[in-house]
Structure formats: structure tokens, C-alpha cells
Coordinates of C-alpha atoms in Angstrom, one line a residue:
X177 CA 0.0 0.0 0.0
X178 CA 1.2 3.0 -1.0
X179 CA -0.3 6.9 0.1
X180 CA 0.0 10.0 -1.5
X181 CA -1.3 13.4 -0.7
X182 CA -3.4 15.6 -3.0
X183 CA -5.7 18.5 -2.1
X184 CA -7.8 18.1 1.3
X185 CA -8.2 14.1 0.2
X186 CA -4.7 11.7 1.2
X187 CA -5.0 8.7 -1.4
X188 CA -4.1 5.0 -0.6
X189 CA -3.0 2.4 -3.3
X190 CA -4.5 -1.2 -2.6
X191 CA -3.1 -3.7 -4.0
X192 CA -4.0 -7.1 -2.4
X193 CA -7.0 -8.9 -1.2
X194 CA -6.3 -8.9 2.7
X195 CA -6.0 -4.5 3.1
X196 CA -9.2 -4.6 0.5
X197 CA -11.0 -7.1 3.0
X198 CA -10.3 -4.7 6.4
X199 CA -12.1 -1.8 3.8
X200 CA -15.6 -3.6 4.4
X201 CA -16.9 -2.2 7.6
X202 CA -16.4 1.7 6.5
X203 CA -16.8 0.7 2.9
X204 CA -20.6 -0.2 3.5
X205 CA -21.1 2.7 5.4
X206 CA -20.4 4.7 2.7
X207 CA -22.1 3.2 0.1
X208 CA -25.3 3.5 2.5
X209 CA -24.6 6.9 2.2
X210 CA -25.4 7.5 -1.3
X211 CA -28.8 8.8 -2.7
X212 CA -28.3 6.4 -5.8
X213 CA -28.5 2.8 -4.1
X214 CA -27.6 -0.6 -6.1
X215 CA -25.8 -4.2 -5.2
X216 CA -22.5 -3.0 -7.3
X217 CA -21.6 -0.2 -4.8
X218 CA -21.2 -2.7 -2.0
X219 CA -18.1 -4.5 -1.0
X220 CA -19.6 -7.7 -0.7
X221 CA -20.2 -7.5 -4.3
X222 CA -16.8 -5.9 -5.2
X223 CA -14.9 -8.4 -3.0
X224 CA -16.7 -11.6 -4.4
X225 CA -16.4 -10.3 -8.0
X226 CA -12.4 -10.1 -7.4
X227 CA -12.5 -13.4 -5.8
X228 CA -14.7 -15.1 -8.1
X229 CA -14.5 -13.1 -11.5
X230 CA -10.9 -11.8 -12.1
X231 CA -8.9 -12.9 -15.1
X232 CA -6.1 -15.0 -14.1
X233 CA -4.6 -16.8 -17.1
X234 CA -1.3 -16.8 -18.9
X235 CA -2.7 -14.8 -21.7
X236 CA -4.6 -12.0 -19.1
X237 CA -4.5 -11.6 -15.6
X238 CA -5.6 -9.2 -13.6
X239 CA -3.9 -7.6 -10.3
X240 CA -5.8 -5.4 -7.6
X241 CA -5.4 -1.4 -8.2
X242 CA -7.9 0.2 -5.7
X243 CA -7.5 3.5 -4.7
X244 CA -9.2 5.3 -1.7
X245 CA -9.6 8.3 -0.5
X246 CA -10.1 9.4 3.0
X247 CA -10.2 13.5 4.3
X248 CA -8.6 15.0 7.0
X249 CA -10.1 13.5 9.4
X250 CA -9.3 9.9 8.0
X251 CA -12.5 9.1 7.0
X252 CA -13.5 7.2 4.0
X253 CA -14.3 9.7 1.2
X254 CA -14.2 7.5 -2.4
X255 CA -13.1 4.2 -3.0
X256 CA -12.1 3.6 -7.2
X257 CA -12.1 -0.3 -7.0
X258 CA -9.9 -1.0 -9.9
X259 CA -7.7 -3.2 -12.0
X260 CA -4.9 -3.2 -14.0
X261 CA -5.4 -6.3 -16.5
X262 CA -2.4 -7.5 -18.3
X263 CA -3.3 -8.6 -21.5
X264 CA -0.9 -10.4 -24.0
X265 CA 2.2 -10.8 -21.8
X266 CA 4.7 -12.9 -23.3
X267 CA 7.5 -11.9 -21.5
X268 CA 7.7 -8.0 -22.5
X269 CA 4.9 -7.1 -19.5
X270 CA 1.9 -7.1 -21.9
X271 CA -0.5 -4.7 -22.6
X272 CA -2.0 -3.1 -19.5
X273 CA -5.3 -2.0 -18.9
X274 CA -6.9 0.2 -16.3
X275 CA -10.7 -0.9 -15.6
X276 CA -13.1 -0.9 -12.8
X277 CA -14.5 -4.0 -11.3
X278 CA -16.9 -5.6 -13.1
X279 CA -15.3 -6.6 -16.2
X280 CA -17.6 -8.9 -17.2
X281 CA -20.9 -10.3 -19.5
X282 CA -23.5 -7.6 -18.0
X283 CA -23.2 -9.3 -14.8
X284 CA -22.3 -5.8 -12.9
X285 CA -24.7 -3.4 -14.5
X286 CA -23.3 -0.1 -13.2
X287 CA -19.2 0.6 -12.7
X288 CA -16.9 3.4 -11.6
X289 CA -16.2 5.7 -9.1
X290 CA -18.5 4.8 -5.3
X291 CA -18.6 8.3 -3.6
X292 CA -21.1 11.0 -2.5
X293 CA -21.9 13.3 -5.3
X294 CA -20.4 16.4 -3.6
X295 CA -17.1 14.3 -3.5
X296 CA -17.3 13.7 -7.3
X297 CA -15.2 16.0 -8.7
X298 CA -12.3 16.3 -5.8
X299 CA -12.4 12.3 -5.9
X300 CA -11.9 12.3 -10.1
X301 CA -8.9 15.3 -9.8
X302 CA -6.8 13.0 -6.7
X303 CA -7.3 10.0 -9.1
X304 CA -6.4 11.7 -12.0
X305 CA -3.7 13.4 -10.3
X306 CA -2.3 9.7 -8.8
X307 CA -2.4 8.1 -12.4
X308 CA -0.6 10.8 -14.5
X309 CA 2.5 10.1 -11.7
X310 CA 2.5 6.5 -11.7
X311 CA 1.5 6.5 -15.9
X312 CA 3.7 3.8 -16.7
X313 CA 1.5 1.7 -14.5
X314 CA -0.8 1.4 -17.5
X315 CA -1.5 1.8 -20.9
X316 CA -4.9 3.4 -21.0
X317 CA -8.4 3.4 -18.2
X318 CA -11.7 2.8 -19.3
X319 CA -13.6 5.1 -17.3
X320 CA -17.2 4.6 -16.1
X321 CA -19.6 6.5 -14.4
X322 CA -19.2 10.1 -15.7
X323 CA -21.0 13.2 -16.1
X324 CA -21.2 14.3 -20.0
X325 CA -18.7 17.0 -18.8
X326 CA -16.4 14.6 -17.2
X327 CA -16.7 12.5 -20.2
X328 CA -15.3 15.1 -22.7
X329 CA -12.4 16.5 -20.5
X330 CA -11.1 12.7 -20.2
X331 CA -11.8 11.1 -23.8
X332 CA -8.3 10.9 -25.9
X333 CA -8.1 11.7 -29.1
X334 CA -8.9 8.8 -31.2
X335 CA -10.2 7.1 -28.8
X336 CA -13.2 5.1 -29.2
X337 CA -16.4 6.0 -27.4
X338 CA -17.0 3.8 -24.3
X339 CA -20.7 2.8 -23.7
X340 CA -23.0 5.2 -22.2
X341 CA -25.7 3.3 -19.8
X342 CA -29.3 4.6 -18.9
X343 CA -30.2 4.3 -15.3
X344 CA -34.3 3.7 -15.0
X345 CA -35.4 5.1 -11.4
X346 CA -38.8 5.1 -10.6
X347 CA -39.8 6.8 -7.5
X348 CA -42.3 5.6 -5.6
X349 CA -45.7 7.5 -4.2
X350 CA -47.0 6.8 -0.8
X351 CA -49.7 3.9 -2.4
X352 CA -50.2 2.0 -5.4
X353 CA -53.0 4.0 -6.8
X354 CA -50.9 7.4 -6.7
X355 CA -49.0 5.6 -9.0
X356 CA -51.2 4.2 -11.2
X357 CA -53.0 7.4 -11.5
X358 CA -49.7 8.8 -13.0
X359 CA -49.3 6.2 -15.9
X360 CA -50.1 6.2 -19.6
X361 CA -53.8 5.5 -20.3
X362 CA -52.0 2.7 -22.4
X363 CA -50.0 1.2 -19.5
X364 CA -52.8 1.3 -17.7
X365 CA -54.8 -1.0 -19.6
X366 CA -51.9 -3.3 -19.7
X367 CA -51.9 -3.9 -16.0
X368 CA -55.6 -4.7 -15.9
X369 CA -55.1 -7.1 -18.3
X370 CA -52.6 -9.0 -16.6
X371 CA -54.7 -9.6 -13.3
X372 CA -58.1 -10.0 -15.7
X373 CA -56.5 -12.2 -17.9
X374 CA -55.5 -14.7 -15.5
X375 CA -58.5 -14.1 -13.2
X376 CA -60.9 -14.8 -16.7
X377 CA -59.2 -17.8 -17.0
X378 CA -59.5 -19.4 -13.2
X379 CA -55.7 -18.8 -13.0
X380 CA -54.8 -18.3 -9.0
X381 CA -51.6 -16.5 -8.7
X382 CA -49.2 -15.6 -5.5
X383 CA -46.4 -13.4 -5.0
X384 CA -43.2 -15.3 -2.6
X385 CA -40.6 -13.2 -1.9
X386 CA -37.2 -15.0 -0.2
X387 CA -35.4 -12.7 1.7
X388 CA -33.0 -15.3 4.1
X389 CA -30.6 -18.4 3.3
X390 CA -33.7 -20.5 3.9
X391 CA -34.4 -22.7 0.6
X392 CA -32.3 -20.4 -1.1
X393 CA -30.1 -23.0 -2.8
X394 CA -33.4 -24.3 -4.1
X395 CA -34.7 -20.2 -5.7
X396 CA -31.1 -19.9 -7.1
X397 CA -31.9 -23.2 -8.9
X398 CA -35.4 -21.9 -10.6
X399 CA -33.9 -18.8 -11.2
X400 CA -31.2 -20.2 -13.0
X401 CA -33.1 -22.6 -15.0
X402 CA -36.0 -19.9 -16.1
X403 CA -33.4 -17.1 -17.0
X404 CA -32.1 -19.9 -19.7
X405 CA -35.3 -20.7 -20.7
X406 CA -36.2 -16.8 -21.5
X407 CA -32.7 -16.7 -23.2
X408 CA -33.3 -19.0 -25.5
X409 CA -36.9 -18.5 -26.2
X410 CA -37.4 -16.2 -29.4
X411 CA -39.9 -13.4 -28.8
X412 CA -38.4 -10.8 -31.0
X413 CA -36.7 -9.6 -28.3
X414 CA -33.1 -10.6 -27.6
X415 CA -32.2 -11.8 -24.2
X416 CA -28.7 -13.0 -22.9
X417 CA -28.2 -15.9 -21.0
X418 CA -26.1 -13.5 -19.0
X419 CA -25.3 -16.4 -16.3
X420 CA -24.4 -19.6 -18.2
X421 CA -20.8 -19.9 -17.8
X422 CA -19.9 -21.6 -13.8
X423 CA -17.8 -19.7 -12.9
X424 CA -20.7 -16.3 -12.9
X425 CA -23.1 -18.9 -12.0
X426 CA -20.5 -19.3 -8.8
X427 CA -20.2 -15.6 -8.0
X428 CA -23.9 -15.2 -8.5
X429 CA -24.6 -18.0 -6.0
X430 CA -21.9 -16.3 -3.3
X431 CA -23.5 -12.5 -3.2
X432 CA -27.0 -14.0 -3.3
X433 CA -26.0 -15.8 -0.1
X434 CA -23.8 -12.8 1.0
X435 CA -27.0 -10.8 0.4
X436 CA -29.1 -12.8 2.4
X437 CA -26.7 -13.0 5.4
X438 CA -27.0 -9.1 5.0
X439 CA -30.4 -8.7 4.8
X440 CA -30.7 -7.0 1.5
X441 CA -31.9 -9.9 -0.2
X442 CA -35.4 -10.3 -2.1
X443 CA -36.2 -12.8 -4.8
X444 CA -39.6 -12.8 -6.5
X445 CA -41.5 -15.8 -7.4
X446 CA -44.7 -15.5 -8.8
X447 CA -46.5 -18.3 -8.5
X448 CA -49.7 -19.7 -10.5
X449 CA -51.2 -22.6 -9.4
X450 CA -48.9 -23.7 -7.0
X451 CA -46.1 -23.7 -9.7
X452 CA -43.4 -20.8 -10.5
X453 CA -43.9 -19.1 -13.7
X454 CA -41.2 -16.6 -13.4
X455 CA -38.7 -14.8 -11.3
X456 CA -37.1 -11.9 -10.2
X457 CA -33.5 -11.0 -8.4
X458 CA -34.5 -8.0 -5.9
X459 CA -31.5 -6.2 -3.7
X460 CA -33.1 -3.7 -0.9
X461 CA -31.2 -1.3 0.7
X462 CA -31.9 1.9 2.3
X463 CA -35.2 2.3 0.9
X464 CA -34.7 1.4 -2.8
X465 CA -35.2 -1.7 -4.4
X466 CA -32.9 -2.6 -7.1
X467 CA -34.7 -4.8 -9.6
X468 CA -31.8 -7.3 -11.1
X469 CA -31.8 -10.1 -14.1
X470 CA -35.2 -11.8 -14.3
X471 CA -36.1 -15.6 -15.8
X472 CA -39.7 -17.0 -16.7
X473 CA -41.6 -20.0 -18.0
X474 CA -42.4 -18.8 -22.0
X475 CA -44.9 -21.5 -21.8
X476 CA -46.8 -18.2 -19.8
X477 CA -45.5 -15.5 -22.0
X478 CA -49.6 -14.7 -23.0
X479 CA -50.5 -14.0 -19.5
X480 CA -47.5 -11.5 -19.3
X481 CA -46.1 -13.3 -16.7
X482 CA -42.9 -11.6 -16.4
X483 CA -44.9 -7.8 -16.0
X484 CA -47.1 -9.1 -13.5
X485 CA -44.2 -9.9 -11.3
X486 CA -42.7 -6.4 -12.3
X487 CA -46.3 -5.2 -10.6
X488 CA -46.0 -7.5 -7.8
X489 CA -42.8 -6.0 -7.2
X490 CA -43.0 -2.7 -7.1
X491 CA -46.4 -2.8 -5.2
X492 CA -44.5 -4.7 -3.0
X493 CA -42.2 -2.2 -2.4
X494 CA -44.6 0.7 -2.0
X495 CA -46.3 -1.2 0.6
X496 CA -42.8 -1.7 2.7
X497 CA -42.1 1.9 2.4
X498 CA -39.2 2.2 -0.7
X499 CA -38.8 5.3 -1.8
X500 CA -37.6 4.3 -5.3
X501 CA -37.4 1.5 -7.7
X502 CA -34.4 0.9 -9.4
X503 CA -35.5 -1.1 -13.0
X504 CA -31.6 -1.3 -13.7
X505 CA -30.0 -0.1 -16.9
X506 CA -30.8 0.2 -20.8
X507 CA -33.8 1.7 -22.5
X508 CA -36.3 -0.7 -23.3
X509 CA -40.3 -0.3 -23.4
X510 CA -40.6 -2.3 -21.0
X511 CA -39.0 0.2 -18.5
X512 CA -40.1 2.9 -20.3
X513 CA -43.9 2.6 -19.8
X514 CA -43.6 2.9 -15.5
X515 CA -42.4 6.8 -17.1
X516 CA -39.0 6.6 -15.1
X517 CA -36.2 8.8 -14.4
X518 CA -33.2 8.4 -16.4
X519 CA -29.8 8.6 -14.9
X520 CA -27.4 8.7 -17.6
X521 CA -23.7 7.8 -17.4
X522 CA -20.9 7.8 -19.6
X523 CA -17.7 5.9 -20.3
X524 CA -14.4 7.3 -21.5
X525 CA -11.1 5.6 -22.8
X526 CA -7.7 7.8 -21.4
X527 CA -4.5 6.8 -23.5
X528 CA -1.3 7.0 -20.9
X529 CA 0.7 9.7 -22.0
X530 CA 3.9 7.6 -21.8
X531 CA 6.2 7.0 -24.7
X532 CA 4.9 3.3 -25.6
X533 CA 1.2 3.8 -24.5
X534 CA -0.1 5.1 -27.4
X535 CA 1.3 2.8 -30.0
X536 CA 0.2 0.2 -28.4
X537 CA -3.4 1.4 -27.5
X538 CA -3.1 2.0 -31.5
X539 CA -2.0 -1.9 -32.4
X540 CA -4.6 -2.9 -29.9
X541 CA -7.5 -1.2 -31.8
X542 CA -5.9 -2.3 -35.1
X543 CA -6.0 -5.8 -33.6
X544 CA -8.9 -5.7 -31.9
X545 CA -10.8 -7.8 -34.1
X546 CA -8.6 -10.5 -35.3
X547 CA -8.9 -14.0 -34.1
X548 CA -6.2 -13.0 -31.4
X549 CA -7.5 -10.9 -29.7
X550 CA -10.9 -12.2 -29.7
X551 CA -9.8 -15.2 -27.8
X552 CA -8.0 -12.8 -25.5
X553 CA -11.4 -11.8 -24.7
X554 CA -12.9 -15.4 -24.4
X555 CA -9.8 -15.9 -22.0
X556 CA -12.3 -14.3 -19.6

């Protein structure tokens, strides 16, 4: 661990798994702190994506490259949980690559920086300041989680554009029917079809929510199984079998238990029946429910199963008090139609500005589509 003074904030390098481990306690109470909650600000899920979900071939491997920041008064500030992944290392140190946790298929929706907003732009300066001293650390970041101003002060020239993700945050009235009132005529209609639908045709249904380790192996299961199913059921609308691989169905597994052992667990089933037709994941903390990756029985798909557990959901979580709803990222209709706010942020590629760094950012893109390098990425 290294520390280095910049401004009113003193920075810390981390560098291995133990020093990130002692981070948890103050690391959750900051991420409690913030007014935009989701699982992929927590430690548990930082810590169990590094142990579970880092690259470590011969071909790329990642090492731990966290920085921290903490004020005068030694408290926690901002905490930049990134790596450095080697790529390509035959013996001349490889090509290296700045990124945030969560280098991965989708499984971590949101990435970058975790601090309070008013800490945004002192965090960004110490990090940028730390990473123009030590530039021969890497070859280039990939930025997440910017501001559109952020975005065009870091992006090098030449650079490709980063993806830009859509946050969809529905706040949440003090009862269902405030909430209603506020919808399309259109959406509406649709949610009186789902309940008439499957009340027309003698259809019971139930909502379960798990929230503890109890029968948990056994939701995990379902869950599993369902989000295949949707995957690779064709309904015009493409769906990833974002969890298909062991090793993410191993890391999913570990912060769904983690979660639950927190208490900020809640899977949906809805039931019809007595049998589950489709599922949820649900993380709850401080009042906002994050809605996560979702798997059903397309055997339903004309009852709409899959919105009537979105319903079941978010009633659910005006009835315990949420003040928000977090439908996760990307623009779709199906988020669209609740009228959400959207959170946009942005992603930006930084060259290094040592001597080396930009031909071989340059080679890379050249390469970046050959056979190669696409297995580089398989490597994964």
C-alpha cells in the first residue's frame, strides 16, 4: 500500500485482497450513504467479484489497483475499486489496462467511481492526479460512471467511445393507486389485463418473496433454469443468457447468499397454481429496491407473466415503504412505460501519455478484431 497526498483528500493504493478485505466495515457505510443505491456499490459484491471473476490466465490476468480516498479526518471519502489487467504478456509485460471491477458479461450493470456526489469531482482530480504520476502503471483506463462534462475533459483523441448506460429510477408515491394514476392511459390497460387475464381464465396466482438463506439454494436453482429458458426463447426480443458460464453462476450464487446474510436480499416468485412461472432477483437497501436479471416459464408468455411480477414487485415495495425503484439499466419499453427517471452515465477511454502507450493502444485497436485478440477476450 502506497499513500500519497493531493488536495484536502490523502489517497491509498491497494493492492491485495487482505487491506481490501479490512475496507468492508467503512466501505458499507459509505455506500449506505449514497442517494443512488444498487448491489454493485457494496463491498460484498466488489470483494466476491475479485474473488470469483478476475482474469487469471497466462494470456490475461488481472492484479488489484484500488484507490481510496479518505479526508482530513481519516474518513472514507471515495473508493475507485480498480484493476490493472495484463493482456498479451509474453514476457515483454503485456499490454495493461486500467478498468473498474466488473469486467464482465453484464453481470455488474453499473461501474466506476462509489462516492457521495459532492465528492465527485475532488475524488476524479486526486485519481487523475495519482495516475498521471504513476502513468507507466498502464497503458490506458476505461472510465465509467461520468458526467457528460467529465466524459469530454477525459476522452483521448482517437479514442473510441465507451458505452454510455441509462439508469431507470422510478420513484415511488405513498400507495399504489398514486402511481397508477400517473401512468399512460396505455400502461394502464396493460396492468388490468394482466390480473383479468389470468383471473378470466380461473388462474390463482401468489407473489413469494425470499429474503433469508432458507431454501435459497433451491430459488437460485429456478432462477437459474428460467433465465435460460427466457434466453433462449425467441420473442423478437433478444435476451442474454447473462449467467451460463460456472464460474458467474458461482459468483452469483456467493453475493446471493452474501446478500441474504445481509439482509438486503429479495427474490420474486410468482407463482400460478402452486407452480413458478417466473422470477425476479431484488436487492433492498436503504429504501430502494434494485430490480436485477429476471427468468420465466415462456410457456406463460400470453398472460405477461414476467410484468405481472414487475407489478407484484413494485407494489411490493410501496407497501414496505421504498422510496424508489431501481429497474436497472438500458432503455427498453418495457421500463419505459412505469415513465422513469433516467440517470445517464458515460464511459471514457484515457490513452497514458507515456512514450509506448499510445502505439500500443493504436496496435490494440488495429487488432482488436482478429482472431487473437478475440480469444484474449474469451480468455475471460
Amino acid at each position: 500500500m502506497t499513500n500519497t497526498d493531493h488536495a484536502q483528500f490523502t489517497l491509498e493504493l491497494i493492492n491485495d485482497e487482505a487491506a481490501l478485505c479490512a475496507l468492508v466495515n467503512e466501505w458499507q457505510i459509505l455506500a449506505n450513504s449514497l442517494p443512488l443505491q444498487s448491489p454493485f456499490i457494496s463491498p460484498s459484491w466488489n470483494i466476491l467479484w475479485w474473488q470469483h471473476m478476475r482474469a487469471d490466465r497466462r494470456l490475461i490476468h488481472d492484479q488489484l489497483h484500488v484507490l481510496v480516498m479518505r479526508d482530513q479526518q481519516q474518513q472514507l471519502r471515495a473508493v475507485a475499486p480498480l484493476i490493472v489487467s495484463v493482456r498479451g504478456d509474453f514476457g515483454t509485460g503485456g499490454i495493461k489496462v486500467l478498468q473498474f471491477f466488473g469486467a464482465d458479461p453484464n453481470i455488474t450493470e453499473i461501474r466506476g467511481p462509489i462516492c457521495r456526489p459532492e465528492d465527485a469531482e475532488q475524488a476524479l482530480t486526486v485519481t487523475r492526479r495519482y495516475l498521471q504520476k504513476h502513468n507507466t502503471a498502464w497503458d490506458w483506463i476505461e472510465w465509467k460512471g461520468l458526467s457528460q462534462q467529465q466524459y469530454d475533459h477525459l476522452t483521448s483523441d482517437g479514442a473510441q467511445a465507451a458505452d454510455t448506460r441509462v439508469i431507470c429510477y422510478l420513484p415511488l408515491p405513498a400507495d399504489w393507486e398514486a402511481l397508477k394514476s400517473s401512468l399512460s392511459r396505455n400502461m394502464k390497460e396493460a396492468i388490468r389485463k394482466c390480473f383479468n387475464t389470468l383471473r378470466r381464465n380461473q388462474h390463482q396466482t401468489e407473489l413469494r418473496v425470499i429474503e433469508n438463506e432458507s431454501h435459497l439454494g433451491e430459488a437460485i436453482a429456478t432462477f437459474l433454469r428460467l433465465h435460460k429458458h427466457r434466453a433462449a426463447h425467441d420473442d423478437g426480443v433478444s435476451h442474454a443468457d447473462v449467467f451460463r458460464d460456472e464460474k458467474s453462476q458461482r459468483f452469483l450464487a456467493a453475493y446471493l447468499q452474501a446478500a441474504a446474510s445481509e439482509g438486503s436480499l429479495r427474490l420474486f416468485q410468482l407463482y400460478i397454481d402452486g407452480q413458478i412461472v417466473a422470477t425476479r432477483i431484488g436487492f433492498l437497501n436503504q429504501g430502494q429496491l434494485y430490480l436485477y436479471y429476471s427468468g420465466y416459464d415462456t410457456s406463460w408468455g400470453g398472460f405477461s407473466v414476467m410484468t405481472t411480477l414487475v407489478i407484484h414487485a413494485i407494489r411490493w415495495a410501496i407497501e414496505q415503504g421504498c422510496v424508489g425503484v431501481n429497474l436497472s439499466t438500458g432503455i427498453d419499453y418495457s421500463k419505459q412505460r412505469w415513465q422513469p427517471q433516467e440517470i445517464i452515465q458515460h464511459g471514457a477511454v484515457q490513452v497514458s501519455s507515456h512514450l509506448t502507450a499510445r502505439l500500443r493502444f493504436n496496435t490494440y485497436q488495429f487488432l482488436r478484431s482478429s482472431p487473437l485478440i478475440n480469444f484474449l477476450k474469451r480468455a475471460r
